[in-house]
Coordinates of C-alpha atoms and ligand atoms in Angstrom, one line a residue:
M1 CA 0.6 9.3 41.0
E2 CA -1.5 8.6 37.8
Q3 CA -4.6 10.7 37.4
A4 CA -7.6 10.1 35.2
Q5 CA -7.2 12.0 31.9
K6 CA -9.7 14.5 30.5
N7 CA -12.0 13.1 27.8
P8 CA -10.5 14.3 24.5
K9 CA -12.9 16.3 22.2
T10 CA -10.7 16.7 19.2
F11 CA -8.2 14.4 17.5
Y12 CA -5.4 14.7 14.9
I13 CA -4.2 11.6 13.1
R14 CA -1.2 11.2 10.8
T15 CA -0.6 8.3 8.5
Y16 CA 2.8 7.0 7.4
G17 CA 3.4 4.2 4.9
C18 CA 1.2 2.1 2.8
Q19 CA -2.4 1.8 1.7
M20 CA -3.0 -0.7 4.5
N21 CA -2.2 2.0 7.0
E22 CA -4.4 4.5 5.1
L23 CA -7.4 2.1 5.5
D24 CA -6.6 1.5 9.2
T25 CA -6.5 5.3 9.6
E26 CA -10.0 5.6 8.0
I27 CA -11.3 3.0 10.4
M28 CA -9.8 4.8 13.4
V29 CA -11.2 8.1 12.2
G30 CA -14.7 6.4 12.0
T31 CA -14.3 5.0 15.5
L32 CA -13.2 8.3 17.0
E33 CA -16.0 10.2 15.2
N34 CA -18.5 7.6 16.5
R35 CA -17.2 8.4 20.0
G36 CA -18.1 12.0 19.4
L37 CA -14.6 13.4 18.8
T38 CA -14.0 15.9 16.0
R39 CA -11.1 15.6 13.6
T40 CA -8.8 18.5 13.3
L41 CA -6.0 18.9 10.7
V42 CA -4.1 21.3 13.1
E43 CA -1.8 19.2 15.2
N44 CA -1.3 21.5 18.1
E45 CA -5.0 22.1 18.5
A46 CA -5.9 18.5 19.2
D47 CA -6.7 16.8 22.5
L48 CA -5.6 13.4 21.1
L49 CA -2.8 12.8 18.7
I50 CA -2.4 9.5 16.8
Y51 CA 0.6 8.5 14.7
N52 CA -0.1 5.5 12.5
T53 CA 3.4 4.4 11.8
C54 CA 5.3 2.4 9.2
S55 CA 8.4 0.3 9.7
I56 CA 9.2 -0.7 6.2
R57 CA 12.1 1.7 5.9
D58 CA 14.6 3.0 8.4
L59 CA 14.1 6.6 7.3
A60 CA 10.3 6.4 7.9
E61 CA 10.9 5.1 11.4
R62 CA 13.5 7.7 12.3
K63 CA 11.2 10.5 11.0
V64 CA 8.3 9.4 13.2
M65 CA 10.5 8.8 16.3
G66 CA 11.9 12.3 15.9
K67 CA 8.5 13.8 15.4
I68 CA 7.0 12.1 18.5
G69 CA 10.2 12.7 20.5
Q70 CA 9.8 16.5 19.9
L71 CA 6.4 16.4 21.5
G72 CA 8.0 15.1 24.7
R73 CA 10.3 18.1 24.9
K74 CA 7.3 20.5 25.1
K75 CA 7.0 22.0 28.6
E76 CA 3.3 21.3 29.0
K77 CA 1.9 18.0 27.8
K78 CA -1.7 18.7 26.8
A79 CA -2.8 16.1 24.4
L80 CA -3.0 12.3 24.7
I81 CA -0.6 10.6 22.4
G82 CA -1.1 7.2 20.8
V83 CA 1.3 5.3 18.5
T84 CA -0.3 2.7 16.2
G85 CA 0.7 0.7 13.1
C86 CA 3.8 -1.3 12.3
M87 CA 6.2 0.4 14.7
A88 CA 3.9 -0.4 17.5
N89 CA 4.1 -4.1 16.7
A90 CA 7.8 -4.0 15.9
K91 CA 8.9 -2.2 19.1
K92 CA 6.0 -3.0 21.4
D93 CA 6.4 -1.8 25.0
S94 CA 10.0 -0.6 24.3
L95 CA 8.3 2.4 22.8
F96 CA 7.4 3.5 26.3
R97 CA 11.1 3.5 27.3
K98 CA 12.1 5.6 24.3
L99 CA 9.1 7.9 24.3
P100 CA 7.9 8.0 27.9
H101 CA 5.4 10.7 27.2
I102 CA 3.2 8.6 25.0
D103 CA -0.1 7.3 26.4
F104 CA -0.9 4.2 24.4
V105 CA 0.5 1.8 21.8
L106 CA -1.8 -0.1 19.6
G107 CA -0.6 -2.7 17.1
T108 CA -1.7 -3.3 13.5
N109 CA -3.7 -6.3 14.7
N110 CA -5.5 -4.3 17.4
I111 CA -7.1 -1.4 15.7
H112 CA -10.5 -2.7 16.8
D113 CA -9.3 -2.1 20.5
L114 CA -9.0 1.6 20.0
D115 CA -12.1 2.4 22.0
Y116 CA -11.2 0.1 24.8
V117 CA -7.6 1.4 25.1
L118 CA -8.7 5.0 25.1
D119 CA -11.3 4.2 27.9
E120 CA -8.5 2.6 29.9
V121 CA -6.1 5.5 29.5
I122 CA -8.8 8.1 30.3
A123 CA -10.0 6.2 33.3
T124 CA -6.7 5.3 34.9
G125 CA -4.2 7.8 33.6
K126 CA -1.8 4.9 33.0
Q127 CA -0.1 4.0 29.8
A128 CA -1.8 1.2 27.9
F129 CA -0.6 -1.1 25.1
K130 CA -2.0 -3.9 23.0
T131 CA -0.1 -5.7 20.3
D132 CA -1.3 -9.1 19.2
D133 CA 0.7 -11.3 16.9
Q134 CA -2.2 -12.5 14.8
F135 CA -5.0 -10.6 13.2
T136 CA -8.6 -11.8 13.9
F137 CA -10.8 -9.7 11.6
E138 CA -12.8 -8.3 14.4
L139 CA -12.7 -5.0 12.7
D140 CA -15.9 -3.4 11.6
Y141 CA -14.9 -2.1 8.2
T142 CA -18.3 -0.3 7.8
K143 CA -17.0 2.1 10.4
A144 CA -14.3 3.4 8.0
K145 CA -14.6 7.2 7.4
R146 CA -13.4 7.6 3.8
D147 CA -12.6 11.0 2.4
D148 CA -12.6 9.8 -1.2
K149 CA -16.1 9.3 -2.6
V150 CA -15.1 7.5 -5.8
K151 CA -12.5 4.9 -4.8
A152 CA -12.3 2.8 -1.7
Y153 CA -9.8 0.4 -0.2
V154 CA -11.1 -3.0 0.9
S155 CA -9.0 -5.2 3.1
I156 CA -9.1 -8.9 2.1
I157 CA -6.1 -10.4 3.8
R158 CA -3.7 -9.3 6.5
G159 CA -0.2 -10.4 7.3
C160 CA 2.3 -12.3 5.2
D161 CA 3.9 -15.8 5.3
K162 CA 6.6 -15.2 2.7
Y163 CA 9.4 -14.1 5.0
C164 CA 11.6 -12.2 2.5
T165 CA 14.8 -11.7 4.3
Y166 CA 14.8 -7.9 4.1
C167 CA 11.2 -7.4 5.2
V168 CA 9.7 -6.7 8.6
V169 CA 6.1 -7.3 7.6
P170 CA 5.8 -10.9 8.7
Y171 CA 7.0 -9.7 12.1
T172 CA 4.9 -6.5 12.4
R173 CA 1.7 -7.8 10.8
G174 CA 1.9 -11.5 11.6
P175 CA 0.8 -14.5 9.5
E176 CA -1.7 -14.4 6.7
V177 CA -5.3 -14.3 7.7
S178 CA -8.0 -14.1 5.0
R179 CA -11.2 -12.2 5.6
D180 CA -14.4 -14.1 5.0
C181 CA -15.4 -13.7 1.4
L182 CA -19.1 -13.0 2.2
D183 CA -18.0 -10.0 4.3
I184 CA -15.8 -8.7 1.5
V185 CA -18.6 -9.0 -1.1
N186 CA -21.1 -7.4 1.3
E187 CA -18.7 -4.5 2.0
C188 CA -18.3 -4.0 -1.8
K189 CA -22.1 -4.0 -2.3
I190 CA -22.5 -1.4 0.4
L191 CA -19.7 0.7 -1.2
A192 CA -21.5 0.4 -4.6
D193 CA -24.8 1.5 -3.0
Q194 CA -22.9 4.5 -1.5
G195 CA -21.8 5.5 -5.0
Y196 CA -18.2 4.1 -5.0
R197 CA -17.1 3.1 -8.5
E198 CA -13.7 1.5 -7.8
V199 CA -12.5 -0.8 -5.2
T200 CA -8.8 -1.7 -4.5
L201 CA -8.5 -5.0 -2.7
L202 CA -5.7 -4.7 -0.2
G203 CA -3.3 -7.1 1.5
Q204 CA 0.4 -7.7 1.8
N205 CA 0.0 -10.6 -0.6
V206 CA -3.6 -10.6 -2.0
N207 CA -2.8 -13.6 -4.3
S208 CA -2.5 -15.8 -1.2
Y209 CA -6.1 -15.0 -0.4
G210 CA -8.1 -18.0 0.8
K211 CA -5.2 -20.4 1.1
D212 CA -5.3 -20.3 4.9
K213 CA -9.1 -21.1 4.9
P214 CA -9.5 -24.0 2.5
D215 CA -13.0 -24.7 3.9
M216 CA -14.2 -21.3 2.6
G217 CA -13.6 -22.5 -0.9
C218 CA -12.8 -19.1 -2.3
L219 CA -9.4 -18.3 -3.7
F220 CA -8.3 -14.9 -4.9
H221 CA -9.6 -15.4 -8.5
D222 CA -12.9 -16.7 -7.1
L223 CA -13.3 -13.6 -5.1
L224 CA -12.6 -11.4 -8.1
Y225 CA -15.4 -13.2 -10.1
R226 CA -17.8 -12.6 -7.2
I227 CA -17.0 -8.9 -6.9
D228 CA -17.1 -8.4 -10.7
K229 CA -20.8 -9.3 -10.5
I230 CA -21.7 -6.4 -8.2
E231 CA -23.6 -3.7 -10.0
G232 CA -22.1 -0.3 -9.7
I233 CA -18.5 -1.4 -9.2
D234 CA -16.9 -0.5 -12.5
R235 CA -13.3 -1.1 -11.6
I236 CA -11.5 -3.6 -9.4
R237 CA -7.8 -3.2 -8.6
F238 CA -5.6 -5.1 -6.1
M239 CA -2.3 -4.7 -4.4
T240 CA 0.1 -6.1 -3.6
S241 CA 1.1 -9.4 -5.1
H242 CA 3.9 -12.0 -4.8
P243 CA 4.9 -13.3 -8.2
V244 CA 4.8 -16.9 -7.0
D245 CA 1.1 -16.7 -6.2
I246 CA 0.1 -15.1 -9.5
T247 CA -1.7 -18.0 -11.1
R248 CA -3.0 -18.7 -14.6
E249 CA -6.5 -18.4 -13.2
L250 CA -5.7 -14.9 -12.1
M251 CA -4.3 -14.0 -15.5
E252 CA -7.5 -15.3 -17.1
A253 CA -9.6 -13.3 -14.7
V254 CA -7.7 -10.1 -15.8
R255 CA -8.5 -11.1 -19.4
D256 CA -12.2 -12.0 -18.8
L257 CA -13.6 -9.8 -16.1
D258 CA -14.9 -6.4 -17.4
S259 CA -14.3 -4.6 -14.1
L260 CA -10.8 -6.0 -13.3
C261 CA -8.2 -3.5 -14.5
E262 CA -5.3 -4.7 -16.7
F263 CA -2.7 -3.3 -14.3
V264 CA -0.9 -5.8 -12.0
H265 CA 1.8 -5.2 -9.5
F266 CA 4.4 -7.9 -10.2
P267 CA 7.4 -7.1 -8.0
I268 CA 10.7 -8.5 -9.3
Q269 CA 12.9 -7.0 -6.6
A270 CA 16.2 -8.0 -8.4
G271 CA 17.3 -9.4 -11.7
S272 CA 19.9 -11.9 -10.4
S273 CA 18.8 -15.3 -9.2
R274 CA 21.5 -15.4 -6.6
I275 CA 20.3 -12.2 -5.0
L276 CA 16.7 -13.4 -5.3
R277 CA 17.6 -16.5 -3.4
K278 CA 19.4 -14.4 -0.8
M279 CA 16.2 -12.3 -0.5
H280 CA 14.2 -15.5 -0.1
R281 CA 11.9 -14.5 -3.0
I282 CA 11.3 -18.2 -3.9
Y283 CA 11.5 -17.7 -7.6
T284 CA 14.4 -17.4 -10.0
Y285 CA 14.8 -14.7 -12.6
E286 CA 14.0 -17.3 -15.3
Q287 CA 10.8 -18.4 -13.5
Y288 CA 9.7 -14.8 -13.1
M289 CA 10.3 -14.1 -16.8
E290 CA 8.3 -17.2 -17.8
K291 CA 5.3 -15.9 -15.8
I292 CA 5.6 -12.5 -17.4
A293 CA 5.6 -14.1 -20.8
M294 CA 2.6 -16.2 -19.9
F295 CA 0.7 -13.1 -18.6
R296 CA 1.5 -11.1 -21.7
K297 CA 0.3 -13.9 -23.9
I298 CA -3.0 -14.2 -22.0
V299 CA -3.5 -10.5 -21.6
P300 CA -1.4 -8.7 -24.3
N301 CA -2.3 -5.2 -23.0
V302 CA -1.5 -5.9 -19.3
A303 CA 0.5 -3.1 -17.6
L304 CA 2.9 -4.3 -15.0
G305 CA 4.2 -2.6 -11.8
T306 CA 7.3 -3.5 -9.8
D307 CA 9.4 -2.9 -6.7
I308 CA 13.1 -3.1 -6.9
I309 CA 15.8 -3.0 -4.2
V310 CA 19.4 -2.1 -5.3
G311 CA 22.4 -2.6 -3.2
F312 CA 21.2 -5.7 -1.3
P313 CA 24.1 -7.2 0.7
T314 CA 26.8 -8.7 -1.5
E315 CA 25.2 -7.4 -4.8
T316 CA 28.0 -7.0 -7.3
E317 CA 28.0 -4.6 -10.2
E318 CA 27.3 -7.5 -12.6
E319 CA 24.3 -8.5 -10.6
F320 CA 23.0 -4.9 -10.5
Q321 CA 23.4 -4.9 -14.3
M322 CA 21.0 -7.9 -14.4
T323 CA 18.4 -5.8 -12.6
Y324 CA 19.1 -2.9 -14.9
D325 CA 18.6 -5.2 -18.0
A326 CA 15.4 -6.7 -16.5
L327 CA 13.9 -3.2 -16.1
K328 CA 14.9 -2.3 -19.6
E329 CA 13.5 -5.5 -21.1
I330 CA 10.2 -5.7 -19.1
E331 CA 9.3 -2.0 -19.4
Y332 CA 7.1 -1.7 -16.4
S333 CA 4.4 1.0 -16.3
V334 CA 5.1 1.7 -12.7
A335 CA 8.4 1.1 -10.8
F336 CA 9.1 1.8 -7.2
L337 CA 12.9 1.8 -6.8
F338 CA 14.7 1.7 -3.5
A339 CA 18.2 1.5 -2.1
Y340 CA 18.5 -1.2 0.4
S341 CA 18.5 -0.3 4.1
A342 CA 18.7 -2.9 6.8
R343 CA 15.7 -3.4 9.0
K344 CA 16.0 -4.5 12.6
G345 CA 14.5 -7.9 13.3
T346 CA 15.0 -9.2 9.7
P347 CA 17.4 -12.0 8.7
A348 CA 19.2 -9.7 6.3
M349 CA 20.1 -7.5 9.3
R350 CA 22.6 -10.2 10.3
W351 CA 24.6 -9.7 7.1
K352 CA 27.1 -7.0 6.5
D353 CA 25.5 -4.1 4.7
D354 CA 28.5 -4.2 2.4
V355 CA 27.5 -2.1 -0.6
P356 CA 28.7 1.4 0.1
E357 CA 25.9 4.0 0.3
E358 CA 27.3 6.0 -2.6
V359 CA 27.4 2.9 -4.8
K360 CA 23.7 2.2 -3.8
Q361 CA 22.7 5.7 -4.7
E362 CA 24.6 5.7 -8.0
R363 CA 22.9 2.4 -9.0
L364 CA 19.5 3.8 -7.9
H365 CA 20.1 6.9 -10.0
R366 CA 20.9 4.8 -13.0
L367 CA 17.7 2.8 -12.6
M368 CA 15.7 5.9 -12.1
E369 CA 17.1 7.5 -15.3
L370 CA 16.3 4.3 -17.3
Q371 CA 12.7 4.2 -15.9
E372 CA 12.1 7.9 -16.7
G373 CA 13.0 7.2 -20.3
I374 CA 10.6 4.2 -20.3
Y375 CA 7.8 6.3 -18.8
A376 CA 8.3 9.0 -21.5
K377 CA 8.4 6.4 -24.3
Q378 CA 5.1 4.8 -23.0
R379 CA 3.4 8.2 -22.8
Q380 CA 4.6 9.1 -26.2
Q381 CA 3.2 5.8 -27.6
M382 CA -0.2 6.5 -26.1
L383 CA -0.7 9.9 -27.8
G384 CA -3.6 9.8 -30.3
E385 CA -5.1 6.8 -28.4
T386 CA -8.4 6.8 -26.6
A387 CA -8.7 5.8 -23.0
E388 CA -11.4 5.4 -20.4
V389 CA -10.8 7.6 -17.4
L390 CA -12.6 7.3 -14.0
V391 CA -12.9 11.0 -12.9
E392 CA -11.7 11.4 -9.3
A393 CA -11.7 15.2 -8.8
A394 CA -11.2 18.7 -10.2
T395 CA -7.6 19.7 -10.4
T396 CA -6.4 22.0 -7.6
K397 CA -5.2 24.6 -10.0
D398 CA -8.1 24.9 -12.4
P399 CA -11.8 23.9 -11.5
N400 CA -12.5 23.5 -15.3
L401 CA -10.0 20.7 -15.5
V402 CA -10.6 17.2 -14.0
K403 CA -8.2 14.4 -13.3
G404 CA -8.5 10.6 -13.1
R405 CA -6.8 7.4 -14.0
T406 CA -6.9 5.0 -17.0
R407 CA -7.5 1.4 -16.3
C408 CA -3.7 0.9 -16.5
W409 CA -3.2 3.6 -13.7
K410 CA -2.0 6.4 -15.9
N411 CA -2.8 9.9 -14.6
V412 CA -4.9 11.9 -17.1
V413 CA -6.1 15.6 -17.0
F414 CA -8.8 17.0 -19.3
P415 CA -11.4 19.7 -19.5
G416 CA -14.5 18.9 -17.4
S417 CA -16.6 19.9 -14.4
K418 CA -17.4 18.6 -11.0
D419 CA -20.5 16.8 -12.5
D420 CA -18.0 14.4 -14.2
I421 CA -16.6 13.2 -10.8
G422 CA -17.3 9.5 -10.4
K423 CA -18.0 9.0 -14.1
L424 CA -16.2 7.0 -16.7
V425 CA -15.3 9.3 -19.5
D426 CA -13.7 8.3 -22.8
V427 CA -10.9 10.7 -23.8
K428 CA -8.4 11.2 -26.6
L429 CA -4.8 11.6 -25.3
H430 CA -2.9 14.5 -27.0
S431 CA 0.1 15.4 -24.9
Y432 CA 2.0 14.7 -21.6
N433 CA 4.5 16.0 -19.1
N434 CA 6.6 14.2 -16.5
Q435 CA 3.7 12.8 -14.5
T436 CA 0.5 13.3 -16.5
L437 CA -1.2 12.7 -19.8
F438 CA -3.4 15.5 -21.2
A439 CA -6.6 14.7 -23.1
T440 CA -9.8 15.9 -24.7
P441 CA -13.1 14.2 -23.8
I442 CA -14.8 12.4 -26.7
N443 CA -18.5 13.3 -26.8
N444 CA -20.4 10.1 -27.5
Ligands
SF4_1 S1 6.0 -10.9 0.3 FE1 6.1 -8.7 0.6 S2 5.2 -8.3 2.6 FE2 5.7 -10.5 2.5 S3 7.8 -10.7 3.3 FE3 8.0 -10.5 1.1 S4 8.3 -8.2 0.8 FE4 7.4 -8.5 2.9

């Protein structure tokens, strides 16, 4: 027979996956601390364990299933266990069959129900689950408990309507729902008052912002103009984007707004138009390249980021070579490179995963080598230049060195103190290693 559970006093929360999940975790931490619980970083000391999961890759899912499965093999079950995030939406109540020892499942669109679900589990001792298909922006973002004091994530749109054939997001996060622009601007003002200097606007496809709410009269570039006016916010970033929704107005905003950083994620995914069609990316390689050319004409110093998948079903060596050539030609500043893995529930799952794993890995390796060379070349070209760095923290190894990022998202380390944290400092770049540029501050 079920029994009422003890009220938990401490909690441990672990986040898998993307920035959207990190922000959801910050909101859950705030909610739990408001309830009087104390966060612990030691898993086996906590009365409540929450795993905020990711479904984007098979490996990420297997890792978390293994992790939570292990907890079920413990003789004594002490802590309450909750599974939140994309796996909760993708697997719904079947999670209870696979992991019978968990206590609640909360979908990405139900983070605001955490208090309610916890009350239910504690009162009844029964398992509880809540996974809605559509997000309703009932979340109180001011509850978020952020560890970072300089940069903050701000959610502007949830879900995705693009339905790329390899991606689970439209199924795990539901359709696009834009947050009210006044709420977003208000949150940014509050963050500025709290001393935050940089906001990153988050969504699966931020460029679609506002299209689902035509009455609001605020598209993505309009929102950027509004946030740019907020005193104290020195930098605006956003992620992630779909190339189709990157408009001329957005490019002009990157050129014209002082606080909007000249770094834009512009994911190509593949260099072959046939593969792009099979991925349902709704642009051809030629259309993509035209947009890149337009962007570089409007903002000559724009730095671009990308995601690429190699070994998509039916990809030939020749088609892979097109991706390789695109990477070489475009010279992205940041590239996230992946080998394809089929995701349950996606259209691509129905196709034979016919590129052998060793071929995928070999193609991935070739792309990585190419990109490493591009990174090194870009860093080399920056030597002797000056850059503006927003200082985020002292380095862990040496308190007399501080680290931060340039507007174009390059990591920089230079001599400084904790008084520099949160400030914009002009530096001269003099050397680099694999990940980082080293610099000397310029005393104005
Ligand atoms: S646009 Fe991005 S989030 Fe949306 S389906 Fe495609 S890959 Fe997934």
